[in-house]
One Martini backbone bead per residue (centre of mass of N, CA, C, O) as a GRO file, in nm:
protein
  192
    1MET     BB    1  -1.978  -0.794  -2.105
    2SER     BB    2  -1.901  -1.082  -1.982
    3ARG     BB    3  -1.957  -1.278  -1.711
    4TRP     BB    4  -1.677  -1.462  -1.802
    5GLU     BB    5  -1.419  -1.268  -1.846
    6GLY     BB    6  -1.270  -1.202  -1.591
    7ASN     BB    7  -1.117  -1.030  -1.356
    8THR     BB    8  -1.311  -0.965  -1.117
    9ARG     BB    9  -1.161  -0.786  -0.920
   10GLY     BB   10  -1.074  -0.565  -1.121
   11ARG     BB   11  -1.360  -0.488  -1.213
   12LEU     BB   12  -1.462  -0.401  -0.934
   13GLU     BB   13  -1.250  -0.187  -0.874
   14GLN     BB   14  -1.305  -0.010  -1.123
   15ALA     BB   15  -1.604   0.038  -1.078
   16ALA     BB   16  -1.579   0.169  -0.803
   17LEU     BB   17  -1.392   0.400  -0.876
   18ASP     BB   18  -1.572   0.528  -1.088
   19LEU     BB   19  -1.818   0.575  -0.901
   20PHE     BB   20  -1.677   0.737  -0.679
   21THR     BB   21  -1.597   0.964  -0.878
   22GLU     BB   22  -1.878   1.035  -1.004
   23GLN     BB   23  -2.084   1.004  -0.714
   24GLY     BB   24  -1.956   0.886  -0.477
   25TYR     BB   25  -1.930   0.689  -0.209
   26ASP     BB   26  -2.209   0.718  -0.058
   27ARG     BB   27  -2.382   0.678  -0.345
   28THR     BB   28  -2.258   0.393  -0.354
   29THR     BB   29  -2.330   0.066  -0.443
   30VAL     BB   30  -2.294  -0.263  -0.475
   31ALA     BB   31  -2.492  -0.296  -0.706
   32GLN     BB   32  -2.354  -0.088  -0.893
   33ILE     BB   33  -2.082  -0.222  -0.910
   34ALA     BB   34  -2.172  -0.493  -1.024
   35LYS     BB   35  -2.313  -0.382  -1.274
   36ARG     BB   36  -2.063  -0.238  -1.398
   37ALA     BB   37  -1.908  -0.534  -1.399
   38ASN     BB   38  -2.113  -0.758  -1.481
   39LEU     BB   39  -2.236  -0.849  -1.196
   40THR     BB   40  -2.302  -0.971  -0.894
   41GLU     BB   41  -2.335  -0.932  -0.563
   42ARG     BB   42  -2.225  -1.207  -0.494
   43SER     BB   43  -1.956  -1.164  -0.633
   44PHE     BB   44  -1.862  -0.937  -0.462
   45TYR     BB   45  -1.873  -1.104  -0.181
   46ARG     BB   46  -1.643  -1.301  -0.266
   47TRP     BB   47  -1.418  -1.057  -0.256
   48PHE     BB   48  -1.592  -0.860  -0.059
   49PRO     BB   49  -1.736  -0.750   0.242
   50ASP     BB   50  -1.720  -0.443   0.131
   51LYS     BB   51  -1.690  -0.127  -0.010
   52ARG     BB   52  -1.431  -0.041   0.148
   53GLU     BB   53  -1.246  -0.290   0.036
   54VAL     BB   54  -1.216  -0.253  -0.283
   55LEU     BB   55  -0.945  -0.054  -0.261
   56PHE     BB   56  -0.775  -0.313  -0.093
   57GLY     BB   57  -0.713  -0.587  -0.257
   58GLY     BB   58  -0.370  -0.579  -0.252
   59SER     BB   59  -0.266  -0.581   0.050
   60GLU     BB   60  -0.197  -0.879   0.103
   61GLU     BB   61   0.011  -0.916  -0.122
   62LEU     BB   62   0.206  -0.700  -0.031
   63GLU     BB   63   0.264  -0.819   0.246
   64GLU     BB   64   0.366  -1.094   0.149
   65ARG     BB   65   0.599  -0.987  -0.026
   66PHE     BB   66   0.752  -0.836   0.191
   67VAL     BB   67   0.800  -1.072   0.384
   68ALA     BB   68   0.949  -1.252   0.183
   69ALA     BB   69   1.175  -1.045   0.124
   70ILE     BB   70   1.286  -1.029   0.408
   71HIS     BB   71   1.365  -1.341   0.423
   72ALA     BB   72   1.574  -1.305   0.165
   73VAL     BB   73   1.760  -1.149   0.325
   74PRO     BB   74   2.041  -1.120   0.454
   75GLY     BB   75   2.109  -1.162   0.797
   76ASP     BB   76   2.329  -0.903   0.817
   77THR     BB   77   2.111  -0.706   0.769
   78GLY     BB   78   1.968  -0.436   0.836
   79PRO     BB   79   1.651  -0.328   0.897
   80LEU     BB   80   1.626  -0.097   0.687
   81ALA     BB   81   1.765  -0.241   0.450
   82THR     BB   82   1.561  -0.469   0.441
   83LEU     BB   83   1.317  -0.296   0.368
   84MET     BB   84   1.429  -0.170   0.108
   85SER     BB   85   1.450  -0.436  -0.037
   86ALA     BB   86   1.150  -0.519  -0.012
   87PHE     BB   87   1.023  -0.256  -0.154
   88THR     BB   88   1.104  -0.331  -0.457
   89VAL     BB   89   0.827  -0.507  -0.509
   90ALA     BB   90   0.585  -0.310  -0.540
   91PRO     BB   91   0.544  -0.279  -0.860
   92GLN     BB   92   0.434  -0.579  -0.886
   93VAL     BB   93   0.152  -0.489  -0.726
   94TYR     BB   94   0.078  -0.243  -0.834
   95ARG     BB   95  -0.113  -0.041  -0.979
   96PRO     BB   96  -0.183   0.172  -1.190
   97ARG     BB   97  -0.133   0.504  -1.166
   98ASP     BB   98  -0.416   0.610  -1.240
   99PHE     BB   99  -0.562   0.440  -1.031
  100LEU     BB  100  -0.402   0.545  -0.778
  101ARG     BB  101  -0.477   0.841  -0.803
  102LYS     BB  102  -0.783   0.805  -0.774
  103ARG     BB  103  -0.774   0.649  -0.511
  104THR     BB  104  -0.643   0.871  -0.341
  105ALA     BB  105  -0.870   1.079  -0.379
  106VAL     BB  106  -1.100   0.914  -0.260
  107ILE     BB  107  -0.978   0.869   0.018
  108ALA     BB  108  -0.933   1.172   0.094
  109ALA     BB  109  -1.267   1.225   0.071
  110ASN     BB  110  -1.305   0.958   0.280
  111PRO     BB  111  -1.318   0.860   0.601
  112PRO     BB  112  -1.372   0.550   0.576
  113LEU     BB  113  -1.116   0.511   0.393
  114GLN     BB  114  -0.907   0.624   0.581
  115GLU     BB  115  -0.952   0.420   0.802
  116ARG     BB  116  -0.887   0.169   0.632
  117GLU     BB  117  -0.599   0.252   0.561
  118LEU     BB  118  -0.491   0.257   0.851
  119ILE     BB  119  -0.544  -0.040   0.904
  120LYS     BB  120  -0.365  -0.150   0.677
  121LEU     BB  121  -0.101  -0.011   0.771
  122ALA     BB  122  -0.094  -0.148   1.050
  123SER     BB  123  -0.077  -0.436   0.944
  124LEU     BB  124   0.182  -0.399   0.784
  125SER     BB  125   0.360  -0.306   1.018
  126GLN     BB  126   0.327  -0.564   1.185
  127ALA     BB  127   0.443  -0.762   0.977
  128LEU     BB  128   0.722  -0.628   0.957
  129THR     BB  129   0.797  -0.647   1.253
  130THR     BB  130   0.779  -0.951   1.275
  131ALA     BB  131   0.993  -1.014   1.059
  132LEU     BB  132   1.224  -0.872   1.209
  133ARG     BB  133   1.206  -1.039   1.468
  134GLU     BB  134   1.265  -1.314   1.321
  135ARG     BB  135   1.568  -1.190   1.258
  136GLY     BB  136   1.652  -1.065   1.570
  137HIS     BB  137   1.508  -0.813   1.637
  138ASP     BB  138   1.415  -0.595   1.842
  139ALA     BB  139   1.135  -0.426   1.905
  140PRO     BB  140   1.234  -0.128   1.893
  141THR     BB  141   1.391  -0.158   1.628
  142ALA     BB  142   1.163  -0.262   1.450
  143HIS     BB  143   0.968  -0.024   1.490
  144LEU     BB  144   1.154   0.202   1.392
  145ALA     BB  145   1.212   0.089   1.112
  146VAL     BB  146   0.917   0.081   1.018
  147ASP     BB  147   0.848   0.376   1.050
  148ALA     BB  148   1.066   0.473   0.855
  149GLY     BB  149   0.986   0.293   0.615
  150MET     BB  150   0.696   0.403   0.578
  151ALA     BB  151   0.784   0.689   0.508
  152ILE     BB  152   0.943   0.609   0.258
  153LEU     BB  153   0.714   0.464   0.107
  154ARG     BB  154   0.519   0.704   0.090
  155THR     BB  155   0.708   0.901  -0.057
  156THR     BB  156   0.760   0.725  -0.300
  157ALA     BB  157   0.468   0.697  -0.397
  158GLU     BB  158   0.413   0.997  -0.439
  159ARG     BB  159   0.640   1.041  -0.648
  160TRP     BB  160   0.553   0.820  -0.850
  161LEU     BB  161   0.267   0.946  -0.909
  162ALA     BB  162   0.380   1.237  -1.006
  163ASP     BB  163   0.584   1.061  -1.205
  164GLU     BB  164   0.561   0.881  -1.491
  165ASN     BB  165   0.900   0.850  -1.535
  166ALA     BB  166   0.965   0.727  -1.278
  167ASP     BB  167   1.180   0.542  -1.076
  168TYR     BB  168   1.126   0.355  -0.809
  169ALA     BB  169   1.411   0.278  -0.706
  170GLN     BB  170   1.520   0.568  -0.708
  171LEU     BB  171   1.308   0.686  -0.513
  172LEU     BB  172   1.373   0.505  -0.276
  173SER     BB  173   1.665   0.601  -0.243
  174ALA     BB  174   1.598   0.905  -0.213
  175SER     BB  175   1.419   0.880   0.041
  176ALA     BB  176   1.635   0.755   0.220
  177ALA     BB  177   1.838   0.989   0.188
  178ASP     BB  178   1.655   1.206   0.306
  179LEU     BB  179   1.638   1.084   0.587
  180ARG     BB  180   1.938   1.084   0.642
  181THR     BB  181   1.969   1.391   0.624
  182ILE     BB  182   1.778   1.469   0.847
  183LEU     BB  183   1.927   1.311   1.071
  184THR     BB  184   2.200   1.455   1.033
  185GLN     BB  185   2.100   1.750   1.080
  186ASP     BB  186   1.975   1.640   1.373
  187ALA     BB  187   2.230   1.540   1.547
  188ALA     BB  188   2.225   1.759   1.781
  189PHE     BB  189   2.026   1.586   1.898
  190THR     BB  190   1.985   1.515   2.243
  191ARG     BB  191   1.980   1.375   2.528
  192PRO     BB  192   1.927   1.502   2.853
   0.00000   0.00000   0.00000
């Protein structure tokens, strides 16, 4: 691999994922990741502040795309429907499924990465809430819609990763319908 091959971020992400899978997150160093990607440590640090961040390289782009998509939805659309529309852009940003499956397994096995993922999800939730607020929804409505939307997004992603032939948009609709069913079945719950 040539030093100037291109796709530096992708090469570093793949090298890190491979090494985390092969030898474990704790035993992998930035130097090893850079060497596997045929780059220098300095190149690594141009792209990522630390090794925890290397598996979350696309999170900013996903957040930006979701927020832009929220602002593109017609103004009279409800908050959850707005999120569902925005979430349809996810496959344009997601990495290949096999990469994401391995990434999910590595994160699940490593508390520092679990913590980083929670931080990234909190940041995404805040950005989505802010975007809904900018569309005129009050804070409680925006927070509730985002919490429900994030549950739908997570369920959709899990289903999408589990089935190589599944259509993301169909799974997103099915996950939203499942939440609707749950809420309808529990409609007997009322405030005391």
